[in-house]
Short mmCIF file of C-alpha atoms in Angstrom, two decimals:
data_model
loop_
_atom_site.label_atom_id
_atom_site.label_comp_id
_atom_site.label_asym_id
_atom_site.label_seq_id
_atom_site.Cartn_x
_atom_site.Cartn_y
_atom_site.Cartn_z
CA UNK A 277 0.00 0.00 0.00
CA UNK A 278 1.12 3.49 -1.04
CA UNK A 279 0.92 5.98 1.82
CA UNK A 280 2.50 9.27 2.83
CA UNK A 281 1.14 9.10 6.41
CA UNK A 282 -0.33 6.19 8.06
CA UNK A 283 -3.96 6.00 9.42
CA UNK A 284 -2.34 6.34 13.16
CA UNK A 285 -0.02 9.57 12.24
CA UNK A 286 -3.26 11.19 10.15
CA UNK A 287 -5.71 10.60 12.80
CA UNK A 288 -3.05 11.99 15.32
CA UNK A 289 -2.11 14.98 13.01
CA UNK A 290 -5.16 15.84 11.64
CA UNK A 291 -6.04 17.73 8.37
CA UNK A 292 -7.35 17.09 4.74
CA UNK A 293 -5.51 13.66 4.06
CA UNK A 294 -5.32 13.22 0.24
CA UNK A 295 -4.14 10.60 -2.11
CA UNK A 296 -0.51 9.82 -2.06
CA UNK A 297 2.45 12.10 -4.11
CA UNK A 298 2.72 10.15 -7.73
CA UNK A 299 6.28 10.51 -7.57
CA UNK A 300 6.30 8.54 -3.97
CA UNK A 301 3.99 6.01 -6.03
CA UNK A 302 6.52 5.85 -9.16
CA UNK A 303 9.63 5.44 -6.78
CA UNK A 304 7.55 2.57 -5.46
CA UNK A 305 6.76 0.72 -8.25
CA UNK A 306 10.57 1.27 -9.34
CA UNK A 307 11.83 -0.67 -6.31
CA UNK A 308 9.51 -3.40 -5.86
CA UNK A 309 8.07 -6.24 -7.90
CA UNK A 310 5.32 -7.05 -5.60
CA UNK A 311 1.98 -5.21 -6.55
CA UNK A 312 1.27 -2.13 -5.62
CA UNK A 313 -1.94 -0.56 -3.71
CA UNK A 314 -3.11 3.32 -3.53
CA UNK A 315 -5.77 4.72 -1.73
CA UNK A 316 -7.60 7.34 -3.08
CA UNK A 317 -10.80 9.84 -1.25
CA UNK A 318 -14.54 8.43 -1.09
CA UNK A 319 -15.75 9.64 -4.52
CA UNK A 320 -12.61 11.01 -6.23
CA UNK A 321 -12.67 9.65 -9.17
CA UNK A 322 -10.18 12.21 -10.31
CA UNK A 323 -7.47 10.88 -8.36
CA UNK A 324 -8.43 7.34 -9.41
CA UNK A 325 -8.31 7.77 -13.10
CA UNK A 326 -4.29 9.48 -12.59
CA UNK A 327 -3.74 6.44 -10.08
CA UNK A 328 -5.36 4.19 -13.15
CA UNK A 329 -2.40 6.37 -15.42
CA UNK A 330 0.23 5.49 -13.06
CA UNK A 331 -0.58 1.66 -13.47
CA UNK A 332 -0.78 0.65 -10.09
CA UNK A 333 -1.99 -3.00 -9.38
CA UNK A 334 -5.31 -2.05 -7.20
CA UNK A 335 -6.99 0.97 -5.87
CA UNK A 336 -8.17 1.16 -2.53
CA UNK A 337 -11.58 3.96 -2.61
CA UNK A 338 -10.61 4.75 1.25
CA UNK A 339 -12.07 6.12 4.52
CA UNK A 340 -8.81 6.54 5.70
CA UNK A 341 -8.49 9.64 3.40
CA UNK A 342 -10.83 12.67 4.10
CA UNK A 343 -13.96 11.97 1.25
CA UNK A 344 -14.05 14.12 -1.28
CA UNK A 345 -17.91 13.24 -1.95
CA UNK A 346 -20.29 12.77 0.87
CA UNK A 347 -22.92 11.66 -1.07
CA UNK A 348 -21.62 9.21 -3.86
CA UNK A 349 -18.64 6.94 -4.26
CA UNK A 350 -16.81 6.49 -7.28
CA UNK A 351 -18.59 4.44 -10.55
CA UNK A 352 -15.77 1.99 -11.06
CA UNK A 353 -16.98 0.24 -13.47
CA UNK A 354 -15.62 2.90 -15.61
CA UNK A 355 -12.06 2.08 -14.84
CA UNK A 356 -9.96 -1.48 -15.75
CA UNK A 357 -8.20 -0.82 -12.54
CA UNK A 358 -9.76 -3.09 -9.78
CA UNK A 359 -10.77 -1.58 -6.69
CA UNK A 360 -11.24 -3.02 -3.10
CA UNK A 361 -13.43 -0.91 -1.07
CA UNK A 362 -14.66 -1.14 3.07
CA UNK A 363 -17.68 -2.23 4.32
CA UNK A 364 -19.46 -2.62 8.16
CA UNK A 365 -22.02 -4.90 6.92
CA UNK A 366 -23.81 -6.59 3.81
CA UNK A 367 -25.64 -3.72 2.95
CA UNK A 368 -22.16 -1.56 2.52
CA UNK A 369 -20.80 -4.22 1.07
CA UNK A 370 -23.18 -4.81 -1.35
CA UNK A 371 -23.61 -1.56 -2.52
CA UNK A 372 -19.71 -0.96 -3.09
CA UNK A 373 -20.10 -4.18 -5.31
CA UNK A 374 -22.79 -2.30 -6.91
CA UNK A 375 -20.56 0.12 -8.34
CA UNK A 376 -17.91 -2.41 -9.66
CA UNK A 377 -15.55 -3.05 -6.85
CA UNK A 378 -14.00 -6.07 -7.74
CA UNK A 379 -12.76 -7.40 -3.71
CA UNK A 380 -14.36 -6.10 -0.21
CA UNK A 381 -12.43 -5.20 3.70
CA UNK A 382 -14.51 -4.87 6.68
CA UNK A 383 -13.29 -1.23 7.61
CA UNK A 384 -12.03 -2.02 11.39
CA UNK A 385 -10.83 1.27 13.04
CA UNK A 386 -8.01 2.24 10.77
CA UNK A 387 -5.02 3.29 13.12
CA UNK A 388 -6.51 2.32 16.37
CA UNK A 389 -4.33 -0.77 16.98
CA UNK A 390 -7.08 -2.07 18.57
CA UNK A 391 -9.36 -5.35 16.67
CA UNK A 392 -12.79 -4.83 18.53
CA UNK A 393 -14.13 -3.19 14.91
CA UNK A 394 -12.69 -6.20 12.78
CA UNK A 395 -14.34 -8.72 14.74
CA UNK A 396 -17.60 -6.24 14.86
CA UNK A 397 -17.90 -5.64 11.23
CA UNK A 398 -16.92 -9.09 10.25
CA UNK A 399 -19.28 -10.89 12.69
CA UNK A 400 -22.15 -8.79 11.21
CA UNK A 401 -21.05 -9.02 7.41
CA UNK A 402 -21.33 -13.00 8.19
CA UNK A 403 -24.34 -12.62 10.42
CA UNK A 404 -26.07 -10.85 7.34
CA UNK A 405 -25.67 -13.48 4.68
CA UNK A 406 -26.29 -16.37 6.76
CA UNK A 407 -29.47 -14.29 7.33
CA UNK A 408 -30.08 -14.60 3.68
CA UNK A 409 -29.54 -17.93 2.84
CA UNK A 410 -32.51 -18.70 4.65
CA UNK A 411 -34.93 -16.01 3.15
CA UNK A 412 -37.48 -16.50 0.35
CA UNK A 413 -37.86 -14.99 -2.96
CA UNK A 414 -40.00 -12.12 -1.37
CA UNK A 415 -38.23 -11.74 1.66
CA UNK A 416 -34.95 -11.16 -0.29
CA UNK A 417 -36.66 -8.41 -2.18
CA UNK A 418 -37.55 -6.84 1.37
CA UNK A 419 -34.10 -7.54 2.46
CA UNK A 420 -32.59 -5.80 -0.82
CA UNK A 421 -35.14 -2.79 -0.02
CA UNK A 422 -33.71 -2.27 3.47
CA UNK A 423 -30.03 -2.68 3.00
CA UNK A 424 -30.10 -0.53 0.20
CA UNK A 425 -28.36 -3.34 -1.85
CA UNK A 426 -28.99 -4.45 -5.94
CA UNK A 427 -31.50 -7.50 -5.86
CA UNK A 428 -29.63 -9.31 -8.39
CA UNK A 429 -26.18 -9.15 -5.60
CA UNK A 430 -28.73 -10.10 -3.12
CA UNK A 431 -29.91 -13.14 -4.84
CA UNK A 432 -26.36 -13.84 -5.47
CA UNK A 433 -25.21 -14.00 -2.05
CA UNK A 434 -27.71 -15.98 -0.79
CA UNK A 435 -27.39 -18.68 -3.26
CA UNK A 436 -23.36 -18.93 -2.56
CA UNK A 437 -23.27 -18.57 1.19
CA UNK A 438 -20.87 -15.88 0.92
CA UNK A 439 -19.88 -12.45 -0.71
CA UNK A 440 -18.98 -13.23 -5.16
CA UNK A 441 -15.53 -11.75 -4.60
CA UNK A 442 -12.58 -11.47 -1.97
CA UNK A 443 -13.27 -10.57 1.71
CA UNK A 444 -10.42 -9.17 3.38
CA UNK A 445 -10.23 -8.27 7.12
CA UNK A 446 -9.00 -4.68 7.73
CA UNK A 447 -8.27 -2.37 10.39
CA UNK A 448 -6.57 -2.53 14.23
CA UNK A 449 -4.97 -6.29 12.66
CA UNK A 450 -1.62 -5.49 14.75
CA UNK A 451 -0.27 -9.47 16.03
CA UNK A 452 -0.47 -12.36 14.67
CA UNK A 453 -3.20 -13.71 16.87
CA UNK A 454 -5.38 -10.80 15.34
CA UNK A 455 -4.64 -12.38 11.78
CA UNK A 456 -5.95 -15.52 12.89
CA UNK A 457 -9.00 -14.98 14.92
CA UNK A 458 -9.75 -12.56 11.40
CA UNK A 459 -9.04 -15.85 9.74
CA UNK A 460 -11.29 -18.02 11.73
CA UNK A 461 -13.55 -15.44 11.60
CA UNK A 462 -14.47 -16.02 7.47
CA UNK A 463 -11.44 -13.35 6.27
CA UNK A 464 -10.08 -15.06 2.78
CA UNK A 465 -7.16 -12.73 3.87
CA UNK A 466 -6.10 -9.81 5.79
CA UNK A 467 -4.70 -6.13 5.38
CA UNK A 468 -1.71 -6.10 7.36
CA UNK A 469 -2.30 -2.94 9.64
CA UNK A 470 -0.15 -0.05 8.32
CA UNK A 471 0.35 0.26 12.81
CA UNK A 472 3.14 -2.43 12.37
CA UNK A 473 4.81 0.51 11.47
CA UNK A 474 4.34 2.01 15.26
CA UNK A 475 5.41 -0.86 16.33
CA UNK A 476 9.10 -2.05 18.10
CA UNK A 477 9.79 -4.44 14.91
CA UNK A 478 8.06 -3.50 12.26
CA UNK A 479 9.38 -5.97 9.40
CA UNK A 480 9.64 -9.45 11.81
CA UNK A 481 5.71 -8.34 12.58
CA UNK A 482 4.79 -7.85 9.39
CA UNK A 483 6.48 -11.28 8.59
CA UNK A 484 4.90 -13.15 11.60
CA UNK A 485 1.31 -12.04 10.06
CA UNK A 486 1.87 -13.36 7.00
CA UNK A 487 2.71 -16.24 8.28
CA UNK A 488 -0.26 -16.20 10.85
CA UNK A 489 -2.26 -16.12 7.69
CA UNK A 490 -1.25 -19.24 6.07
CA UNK A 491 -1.07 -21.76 9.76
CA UNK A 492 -4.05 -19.57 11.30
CA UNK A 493 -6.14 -22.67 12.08
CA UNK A 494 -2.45 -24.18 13.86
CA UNK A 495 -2.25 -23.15 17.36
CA UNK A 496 1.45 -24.78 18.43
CA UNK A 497 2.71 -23.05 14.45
CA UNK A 498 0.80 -19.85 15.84
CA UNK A 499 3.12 -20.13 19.36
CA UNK A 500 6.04 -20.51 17.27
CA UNK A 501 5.25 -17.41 14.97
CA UNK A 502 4.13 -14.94 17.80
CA UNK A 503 7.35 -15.79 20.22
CA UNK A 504 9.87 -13.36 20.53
CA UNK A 505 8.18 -10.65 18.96
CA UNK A 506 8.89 -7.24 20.79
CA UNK A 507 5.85 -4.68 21.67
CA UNK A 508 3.00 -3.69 18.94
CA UNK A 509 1.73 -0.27 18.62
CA UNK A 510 0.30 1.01 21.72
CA UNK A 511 -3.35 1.70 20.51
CA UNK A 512 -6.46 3.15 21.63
CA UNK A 513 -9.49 1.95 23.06
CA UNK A 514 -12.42 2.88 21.22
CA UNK A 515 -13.64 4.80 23.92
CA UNK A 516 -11.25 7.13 23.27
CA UNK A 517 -11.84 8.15 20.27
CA UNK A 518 -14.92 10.53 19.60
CA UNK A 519 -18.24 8.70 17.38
CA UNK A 520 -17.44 11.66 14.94
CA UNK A 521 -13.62 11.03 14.63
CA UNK A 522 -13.85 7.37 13.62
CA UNK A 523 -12.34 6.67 10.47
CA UNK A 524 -14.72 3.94 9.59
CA UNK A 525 -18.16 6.40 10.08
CA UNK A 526 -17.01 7.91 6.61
CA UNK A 527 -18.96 6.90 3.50
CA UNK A 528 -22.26 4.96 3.07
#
């Protein structure tokens, strides 16, 4: 992921948080072979289509960054780009899939360190489709009607069991337990929280969660993975942080 400031240092530093310099994304792409992720503001689609120039891998339409639109998110399926967008529930989710995202993160609280609104989001993203596999015809039109969500997606997700493309697990993932219990949780995968980077050992953490990843369902591989790890980012409990500073209140 291409960032100028992590979600911890904007939320602590405050101000209009924009995409990322495309010189800082360039020099990126230049020294890595790995793919490469940008974030852009809730309804820029500006930014997108020069992120779409620069050829990055995936664009992330963020609530990290402060929205440019508080009405309407980007239309992306006018871009070849693919995008991976948040969600706190089906009906988010749903709707971003609406508008052509091509994968879907529960939000979390991005930069809190802490995974209370991981498990949260994911439990009720889950929650919600098991919900619909049990529904009839009419009562998944109802259930389209009040989440907001195309009929066709809703139909869709009832007859699989689970979401049509990639669910990640995002936000306050910061040890490797974290990765796992996101795992075990019904995450395909997880966003490795940019806080590793407020961490004591940034690079062995992000490591160990990788690894936590692939052997999540392994408790003694788990033991081995976590040990000698120094301390993660100190975080913040959610209490501390104001309903109308939360990161993941931001878009619809």
């Amino acid at each position: 992921m291409a960032l100028e400031r992590i979600p911890a240092l904007i939320r602590e530093e405050g101000g209009i948080s924009r995409a990322s310099d495309p010189q800082m994304i360039k020099d990126i792409q230049s020294a890595v072979s790995i793919p490469v992720m940008a974030k852009v503001r809730i309804g820029h689609f500006a930014e997108a289509q020069i992120l779409q120039a620069l050829e990055v891998d995936f664009i992330d339409e963020s609530e990290v960054l402060t929205p440019a639109d508080e009405h309407n998110h980007i239309w992306k399926h006018d871009f070849t780009v693919p995008f991976v967008c948040g969600c706190r529930n089906l009906g988010e989710a749903l709707r971003r899939l609406g508008e052509g995202a091509a994968m879907i993160r529960t939000k979390g609280e991005a930069g809190s360190g802490n995974i209370v609104e991981a498990v949260r989001h994911m439990r009720q993203v889950q929650s919600d489709i098991k919900k619909l596999t049990v529904m009839d015809q009419d009562e998944l039109m109802a259930g389209s009607k009040n989440m907001g969500a195309p009929f066709a997606l809703v139909q869709q997700v009832a007859k699989l069991g689970k979401l049509p493309v990639p669910n990640f697990a995002a936000g306050g993932i910061a040890t490797p337990a974290d990765a796992s219990l996101m795992m075990q949780l019904g995450a395909e995968t997880v966003f490795v929280g940019s806080g590793i980077f407020m961490s004591e050992d940034p690079a062995p953490r992000a490591k160990a969660i990788v690894e936590a990843v692939t052997y999540y369902k392994d408790p003694k591989k788990l033991v081995e993975i976590s040990t000698g790890l120094q301390s993660a980012m100190k975080g913040l409990d959610m209490s501390e942080i104001p309903e109308e500073e939360r990161l993941q209140e931001r878009g619809w």
